[in-house]
Short mmCIF file of N, CA and C in Angstrom, two decimals:
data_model
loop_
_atom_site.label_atom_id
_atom_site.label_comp_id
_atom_site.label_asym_id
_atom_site.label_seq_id
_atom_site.Cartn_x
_atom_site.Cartn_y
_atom_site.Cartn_z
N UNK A 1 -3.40 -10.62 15.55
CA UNK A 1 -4.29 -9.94 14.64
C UNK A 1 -3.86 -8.49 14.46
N UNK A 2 -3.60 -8.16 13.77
CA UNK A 2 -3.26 -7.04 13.11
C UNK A 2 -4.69 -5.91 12.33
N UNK A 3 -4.81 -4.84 12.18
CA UNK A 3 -5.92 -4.25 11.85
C UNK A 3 -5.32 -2.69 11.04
N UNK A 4 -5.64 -2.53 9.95
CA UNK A 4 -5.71 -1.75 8.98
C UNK A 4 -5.97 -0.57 9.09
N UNK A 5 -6.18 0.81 8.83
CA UNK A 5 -7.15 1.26 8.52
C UNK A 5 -6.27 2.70 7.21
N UNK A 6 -6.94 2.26 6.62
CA UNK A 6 -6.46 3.16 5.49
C UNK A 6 -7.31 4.52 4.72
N UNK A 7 -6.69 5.41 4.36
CA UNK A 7 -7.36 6.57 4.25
C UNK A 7 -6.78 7.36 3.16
N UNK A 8 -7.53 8.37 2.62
CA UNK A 8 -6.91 9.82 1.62
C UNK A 8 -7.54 9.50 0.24
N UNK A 9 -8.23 8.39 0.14
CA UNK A 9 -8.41 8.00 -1.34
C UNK A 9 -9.96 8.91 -2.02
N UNK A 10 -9.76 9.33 -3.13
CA UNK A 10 -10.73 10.15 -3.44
C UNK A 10 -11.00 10.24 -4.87
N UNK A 11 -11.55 11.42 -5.50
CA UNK A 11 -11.92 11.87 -6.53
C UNK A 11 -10.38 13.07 -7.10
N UNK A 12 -10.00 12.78 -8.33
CA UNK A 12 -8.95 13.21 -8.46
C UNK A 12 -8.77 14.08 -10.01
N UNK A 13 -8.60 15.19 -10.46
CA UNK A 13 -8.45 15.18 -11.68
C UNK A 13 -6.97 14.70 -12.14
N UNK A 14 -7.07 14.40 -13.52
CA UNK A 14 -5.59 13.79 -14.01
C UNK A 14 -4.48 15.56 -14.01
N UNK A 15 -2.87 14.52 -13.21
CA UNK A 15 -2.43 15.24 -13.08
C UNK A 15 -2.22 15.80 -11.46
N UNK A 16 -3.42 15.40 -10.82
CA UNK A 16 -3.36 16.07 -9.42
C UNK A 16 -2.60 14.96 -8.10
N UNK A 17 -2.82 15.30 -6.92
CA UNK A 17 -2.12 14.34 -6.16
C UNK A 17 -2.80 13.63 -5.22
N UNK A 18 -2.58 12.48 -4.55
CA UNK A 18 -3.46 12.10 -3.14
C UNK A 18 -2.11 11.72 -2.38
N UNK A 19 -2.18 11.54 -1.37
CA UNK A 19 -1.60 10.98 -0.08
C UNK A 19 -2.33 9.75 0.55
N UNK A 20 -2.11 8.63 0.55
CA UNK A 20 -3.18 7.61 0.94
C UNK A 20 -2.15 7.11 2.29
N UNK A 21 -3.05 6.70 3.26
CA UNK A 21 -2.50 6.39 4.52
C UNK A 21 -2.93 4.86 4.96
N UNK A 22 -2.23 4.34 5.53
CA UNK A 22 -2.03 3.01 6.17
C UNK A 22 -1.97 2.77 7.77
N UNK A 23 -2.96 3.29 8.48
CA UNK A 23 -2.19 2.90 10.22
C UNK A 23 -2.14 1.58 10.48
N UNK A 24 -1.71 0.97 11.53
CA UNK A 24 -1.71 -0.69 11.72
C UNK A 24 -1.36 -0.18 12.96
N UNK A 25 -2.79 -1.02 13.75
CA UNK A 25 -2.97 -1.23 15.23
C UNK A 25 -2.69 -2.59 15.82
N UNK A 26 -2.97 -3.02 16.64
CA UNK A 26 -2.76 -4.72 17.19
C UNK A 26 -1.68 -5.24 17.55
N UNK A 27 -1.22 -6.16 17.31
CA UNK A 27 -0.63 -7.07 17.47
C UNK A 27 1.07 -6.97 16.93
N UNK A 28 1.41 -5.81 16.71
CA UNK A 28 2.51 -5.54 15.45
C UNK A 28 3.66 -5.43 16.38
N UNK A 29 4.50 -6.53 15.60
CA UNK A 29 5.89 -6.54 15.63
C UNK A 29 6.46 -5.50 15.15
N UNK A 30 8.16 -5.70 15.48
CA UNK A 30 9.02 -4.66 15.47
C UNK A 30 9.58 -3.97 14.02
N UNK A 31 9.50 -5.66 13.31
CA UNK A 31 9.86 -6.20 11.99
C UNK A 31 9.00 -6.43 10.80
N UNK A 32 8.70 -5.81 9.90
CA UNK A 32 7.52 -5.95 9.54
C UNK A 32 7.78 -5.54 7.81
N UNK A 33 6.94 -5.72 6.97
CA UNK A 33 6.90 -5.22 5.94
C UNK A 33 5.92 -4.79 5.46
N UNK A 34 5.86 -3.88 4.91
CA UNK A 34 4.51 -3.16 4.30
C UNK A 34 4.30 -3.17 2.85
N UNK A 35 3.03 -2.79 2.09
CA UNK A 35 3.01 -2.87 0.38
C UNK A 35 1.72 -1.79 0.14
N UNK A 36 1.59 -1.38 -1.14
CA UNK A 36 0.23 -1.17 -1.07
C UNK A 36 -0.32 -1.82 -2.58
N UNK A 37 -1.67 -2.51 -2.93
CA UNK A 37 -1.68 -3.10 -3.97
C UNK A 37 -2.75 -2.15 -4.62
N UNK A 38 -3.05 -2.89 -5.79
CA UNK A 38 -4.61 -1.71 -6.30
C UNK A 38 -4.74 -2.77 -7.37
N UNK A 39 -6.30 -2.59 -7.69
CA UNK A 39 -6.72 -3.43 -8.56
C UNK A 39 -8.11 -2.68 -9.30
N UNK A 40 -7.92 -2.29 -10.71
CA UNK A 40 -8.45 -1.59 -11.24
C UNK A 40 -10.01 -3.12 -11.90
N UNK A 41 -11.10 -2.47 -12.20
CA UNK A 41 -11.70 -3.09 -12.65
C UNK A 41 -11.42 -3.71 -14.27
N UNK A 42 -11.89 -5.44 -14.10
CA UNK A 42 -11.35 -6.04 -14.85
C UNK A 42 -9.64 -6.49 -14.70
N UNK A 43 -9.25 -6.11 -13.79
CA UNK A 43 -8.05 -6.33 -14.06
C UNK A 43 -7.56 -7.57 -12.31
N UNK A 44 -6.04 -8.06 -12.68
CA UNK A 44 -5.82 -8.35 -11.24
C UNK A 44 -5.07 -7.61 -10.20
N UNK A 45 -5.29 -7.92 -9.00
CA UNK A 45 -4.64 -6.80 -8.42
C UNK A 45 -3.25 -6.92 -8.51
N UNK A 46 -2.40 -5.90 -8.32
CA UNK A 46 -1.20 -5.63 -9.02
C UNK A 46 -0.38 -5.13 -7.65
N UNK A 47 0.87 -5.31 -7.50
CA UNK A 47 1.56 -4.55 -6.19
C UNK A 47 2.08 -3.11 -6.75
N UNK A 48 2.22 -2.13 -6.01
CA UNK A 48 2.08 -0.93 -6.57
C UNK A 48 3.43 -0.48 -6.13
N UNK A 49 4.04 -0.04 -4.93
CA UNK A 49 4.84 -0.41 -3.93
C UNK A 49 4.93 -1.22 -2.60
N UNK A 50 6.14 -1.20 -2.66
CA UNK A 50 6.75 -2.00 -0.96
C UNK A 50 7.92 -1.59 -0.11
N UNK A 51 7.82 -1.65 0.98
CA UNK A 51 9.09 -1.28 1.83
C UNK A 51 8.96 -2.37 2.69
N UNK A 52 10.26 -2.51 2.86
CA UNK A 52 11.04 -3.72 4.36
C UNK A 52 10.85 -2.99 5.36
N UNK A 53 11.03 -3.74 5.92
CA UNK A 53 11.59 -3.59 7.41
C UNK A 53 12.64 -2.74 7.33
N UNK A 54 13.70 -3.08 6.85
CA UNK A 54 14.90 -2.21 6.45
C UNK A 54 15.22 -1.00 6.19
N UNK A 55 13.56 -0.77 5.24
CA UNK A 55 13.47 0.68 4.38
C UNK A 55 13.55 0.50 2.83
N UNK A 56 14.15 -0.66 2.26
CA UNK A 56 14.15 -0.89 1.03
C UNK A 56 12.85 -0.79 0.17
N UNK A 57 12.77 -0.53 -0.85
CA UNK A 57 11.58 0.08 -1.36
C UNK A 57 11.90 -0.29 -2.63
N UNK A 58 10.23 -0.49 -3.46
CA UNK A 58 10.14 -1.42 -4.93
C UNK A 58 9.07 -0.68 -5.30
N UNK A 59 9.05 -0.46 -6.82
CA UNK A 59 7.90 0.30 -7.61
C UNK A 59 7.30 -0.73 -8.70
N UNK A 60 6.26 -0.79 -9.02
CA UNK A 60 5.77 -1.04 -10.15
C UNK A 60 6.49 0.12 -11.16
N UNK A 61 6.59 -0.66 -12.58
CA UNK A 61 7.05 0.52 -13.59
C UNK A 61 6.48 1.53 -13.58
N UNK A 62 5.14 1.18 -13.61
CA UNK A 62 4.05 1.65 -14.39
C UNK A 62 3.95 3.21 -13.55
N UNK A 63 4.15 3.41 -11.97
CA UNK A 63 4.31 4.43 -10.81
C UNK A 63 5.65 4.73 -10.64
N UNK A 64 6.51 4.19 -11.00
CA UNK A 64 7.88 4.56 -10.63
C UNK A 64 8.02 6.31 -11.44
N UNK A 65 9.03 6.93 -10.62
CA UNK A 65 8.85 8.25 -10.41
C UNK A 65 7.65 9.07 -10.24
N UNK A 66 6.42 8.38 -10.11
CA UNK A 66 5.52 9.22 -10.22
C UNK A 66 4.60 8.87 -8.47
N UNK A 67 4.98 7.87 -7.53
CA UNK A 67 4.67 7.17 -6.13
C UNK A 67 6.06 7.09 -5.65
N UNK A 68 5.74 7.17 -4.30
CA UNK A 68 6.56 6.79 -3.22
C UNK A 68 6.17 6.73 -2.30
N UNK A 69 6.92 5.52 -1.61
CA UNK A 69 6.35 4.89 -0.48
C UNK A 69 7.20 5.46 0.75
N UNK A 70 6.75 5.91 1.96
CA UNK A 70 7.30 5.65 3.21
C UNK A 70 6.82 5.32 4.36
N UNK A 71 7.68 5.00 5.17
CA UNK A 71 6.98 4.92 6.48
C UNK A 71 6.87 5.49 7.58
N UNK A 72 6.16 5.62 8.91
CA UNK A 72 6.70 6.42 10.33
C UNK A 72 6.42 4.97 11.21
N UNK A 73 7.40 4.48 11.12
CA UNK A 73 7.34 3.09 12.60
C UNK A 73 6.75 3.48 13.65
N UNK A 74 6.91 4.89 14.06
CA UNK A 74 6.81 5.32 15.74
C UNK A 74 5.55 5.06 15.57
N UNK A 75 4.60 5.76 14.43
CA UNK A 75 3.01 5.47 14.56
C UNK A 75 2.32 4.37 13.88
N UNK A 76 3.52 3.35 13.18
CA UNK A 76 3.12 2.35 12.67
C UNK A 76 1.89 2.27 11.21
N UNK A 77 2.84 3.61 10.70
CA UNK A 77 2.15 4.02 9.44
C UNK A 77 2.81 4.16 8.45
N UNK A 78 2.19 3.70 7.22
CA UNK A 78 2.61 3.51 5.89
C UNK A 78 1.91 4.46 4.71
N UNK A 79 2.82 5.33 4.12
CA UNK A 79 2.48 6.60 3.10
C UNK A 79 2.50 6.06 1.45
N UNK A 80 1.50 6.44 1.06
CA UNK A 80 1.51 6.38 -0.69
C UNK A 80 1.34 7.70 -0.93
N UNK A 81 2.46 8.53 -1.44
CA UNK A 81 2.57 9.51 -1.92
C UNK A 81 2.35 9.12 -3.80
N UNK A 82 0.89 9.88 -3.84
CA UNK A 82 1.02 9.87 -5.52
C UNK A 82 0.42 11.20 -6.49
N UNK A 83 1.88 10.91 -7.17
CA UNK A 83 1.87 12.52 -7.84
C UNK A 83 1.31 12.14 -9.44
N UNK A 84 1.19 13.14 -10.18
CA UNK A 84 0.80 13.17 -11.62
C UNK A 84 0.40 11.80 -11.88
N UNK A 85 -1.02 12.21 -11.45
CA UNK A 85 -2.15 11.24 -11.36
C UNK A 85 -2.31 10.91 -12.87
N UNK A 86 -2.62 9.79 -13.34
CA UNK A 86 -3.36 8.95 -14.73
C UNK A 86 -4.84 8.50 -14.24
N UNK A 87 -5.54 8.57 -15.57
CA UNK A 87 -7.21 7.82 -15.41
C UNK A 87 -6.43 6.27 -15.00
N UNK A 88 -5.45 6.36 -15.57
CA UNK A 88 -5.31 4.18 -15.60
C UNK A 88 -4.51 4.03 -13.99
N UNK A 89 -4.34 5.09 -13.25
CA UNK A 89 -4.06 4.97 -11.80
C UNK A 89 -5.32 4.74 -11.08
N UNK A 90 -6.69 4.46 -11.66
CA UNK A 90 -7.86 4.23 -11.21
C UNK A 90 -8.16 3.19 -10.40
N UNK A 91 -8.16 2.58 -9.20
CA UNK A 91 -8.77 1.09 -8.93
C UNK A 91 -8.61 1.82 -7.38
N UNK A 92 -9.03 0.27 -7.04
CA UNK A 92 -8.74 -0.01 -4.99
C UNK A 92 -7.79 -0.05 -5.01
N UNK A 93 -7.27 1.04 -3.89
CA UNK A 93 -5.67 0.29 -3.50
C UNK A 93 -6.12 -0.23 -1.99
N UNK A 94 -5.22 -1.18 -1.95
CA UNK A 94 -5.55 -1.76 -0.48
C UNK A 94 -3.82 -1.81 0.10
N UNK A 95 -3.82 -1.84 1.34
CA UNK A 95 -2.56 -1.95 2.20
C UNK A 95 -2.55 -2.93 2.67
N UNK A 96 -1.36 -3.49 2.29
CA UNK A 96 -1.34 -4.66 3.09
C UNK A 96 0.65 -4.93 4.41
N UNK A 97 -0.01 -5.61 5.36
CA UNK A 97 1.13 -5.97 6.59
C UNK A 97 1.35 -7.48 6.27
N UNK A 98 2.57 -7.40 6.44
CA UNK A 98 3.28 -8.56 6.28
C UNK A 98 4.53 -9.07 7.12
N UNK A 99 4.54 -9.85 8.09
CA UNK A 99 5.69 -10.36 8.99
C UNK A 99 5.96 -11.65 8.74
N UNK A 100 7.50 -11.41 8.71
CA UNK A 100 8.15 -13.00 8.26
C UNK A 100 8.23 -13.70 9.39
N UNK A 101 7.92 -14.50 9.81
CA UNK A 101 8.20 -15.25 10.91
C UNK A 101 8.96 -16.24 11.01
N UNK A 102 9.82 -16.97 9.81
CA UNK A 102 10.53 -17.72 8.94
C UNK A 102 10.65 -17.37 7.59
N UNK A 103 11.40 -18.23 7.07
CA UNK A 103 11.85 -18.44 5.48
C UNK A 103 10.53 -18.89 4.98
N UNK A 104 9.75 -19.46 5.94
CA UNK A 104 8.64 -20.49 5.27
C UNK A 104 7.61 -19.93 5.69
N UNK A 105 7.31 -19.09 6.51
CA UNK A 105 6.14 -18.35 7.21
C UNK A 105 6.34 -17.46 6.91
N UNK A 106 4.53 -16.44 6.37
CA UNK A 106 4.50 -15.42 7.20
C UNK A 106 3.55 -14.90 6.76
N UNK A 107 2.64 -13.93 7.95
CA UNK A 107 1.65 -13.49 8.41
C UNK A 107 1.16 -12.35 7.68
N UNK A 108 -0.01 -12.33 6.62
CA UNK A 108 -0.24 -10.83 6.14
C UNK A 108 -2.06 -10.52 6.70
N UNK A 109 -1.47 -9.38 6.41
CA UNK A 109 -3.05 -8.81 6.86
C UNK A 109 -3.24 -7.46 5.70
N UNK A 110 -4.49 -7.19 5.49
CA UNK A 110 -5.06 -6.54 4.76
C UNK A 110 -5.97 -5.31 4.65
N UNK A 111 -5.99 -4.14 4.13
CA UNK A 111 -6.92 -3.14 4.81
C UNK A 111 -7.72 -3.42 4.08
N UNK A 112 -8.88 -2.16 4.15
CA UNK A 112 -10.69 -3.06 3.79
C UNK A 112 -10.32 -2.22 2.12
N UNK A 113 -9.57 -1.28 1.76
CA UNK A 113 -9.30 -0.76 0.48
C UNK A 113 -9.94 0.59 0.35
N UNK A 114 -9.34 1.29 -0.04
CA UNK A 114 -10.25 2.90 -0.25
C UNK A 114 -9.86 3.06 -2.03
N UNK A 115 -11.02 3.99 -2.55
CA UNK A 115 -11.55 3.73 -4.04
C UNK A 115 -10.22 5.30 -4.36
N UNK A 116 -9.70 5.54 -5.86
CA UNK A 116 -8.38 6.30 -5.98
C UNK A 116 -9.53 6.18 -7.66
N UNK A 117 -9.83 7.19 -8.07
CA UNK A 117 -10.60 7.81 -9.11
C UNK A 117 -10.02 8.99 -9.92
N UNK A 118 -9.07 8.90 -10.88
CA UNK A 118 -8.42 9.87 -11.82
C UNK A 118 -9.60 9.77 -12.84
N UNK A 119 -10.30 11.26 -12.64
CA UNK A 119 -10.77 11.65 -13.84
C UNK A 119 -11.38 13.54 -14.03
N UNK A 120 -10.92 13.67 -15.40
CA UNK A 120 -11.70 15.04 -15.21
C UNK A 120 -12.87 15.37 -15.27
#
């Protein structure tokens, strides 16, 4: 069991920045992959970024140059750096852990989501 807890999400004017945080306590392997998703109302949730295990890292278009993802393994934390905020960057983002345990397996877990509000 793996456990979440995610943080930084707030009230934002367009244009401004947040830092949203990811710790993961429990049960966590060495190997792991991280994401963070968001899902605006009416809509489905969408993957926003991701990093491997490796360090490899993936954007939605829609954030690319404007998010970035990293990580600190030592504290088993995962960063959403997001700059020049949009109203349509509005929804839950939630964090999610993910370990492959096979080609055919693997284990995700989910934070409870913190609310990310672009507006003036």
């Amino acid at each position: 069991q793996v456990h979440l807890v995610e943080s930084g999400g707030g009230l934002v004017q367009p244009g401004g920045s947040l830092t949203l945080s990811c710790a993961a306590s429990g049960n966590i392997f060495s190997s792991y992959d991280m994401a963070w998703y968001r899902q605006a109302p009416g809509k489905q949730r969408e993957l926003v970024a991701g990093t491997t295990s490796g360090g490899s890292t993936n954007y939605a278009d829609s954030v690319k140059g404007r998010f970035t993802i990293s990580r600190d393994n030592a504290k088993n934390t995962v960063y959403l750096l997001m700059n020049n905020l949009k109203p349509e960057d509005t929804a839950v983002y939630y964090c999610r852990y993910r370990r492959q345990a096979s080609a055919w397996r693997s284990y995700d877990y989910w934070g409870q989501g913190t609310q990310v509000t672009v507006s003036s």
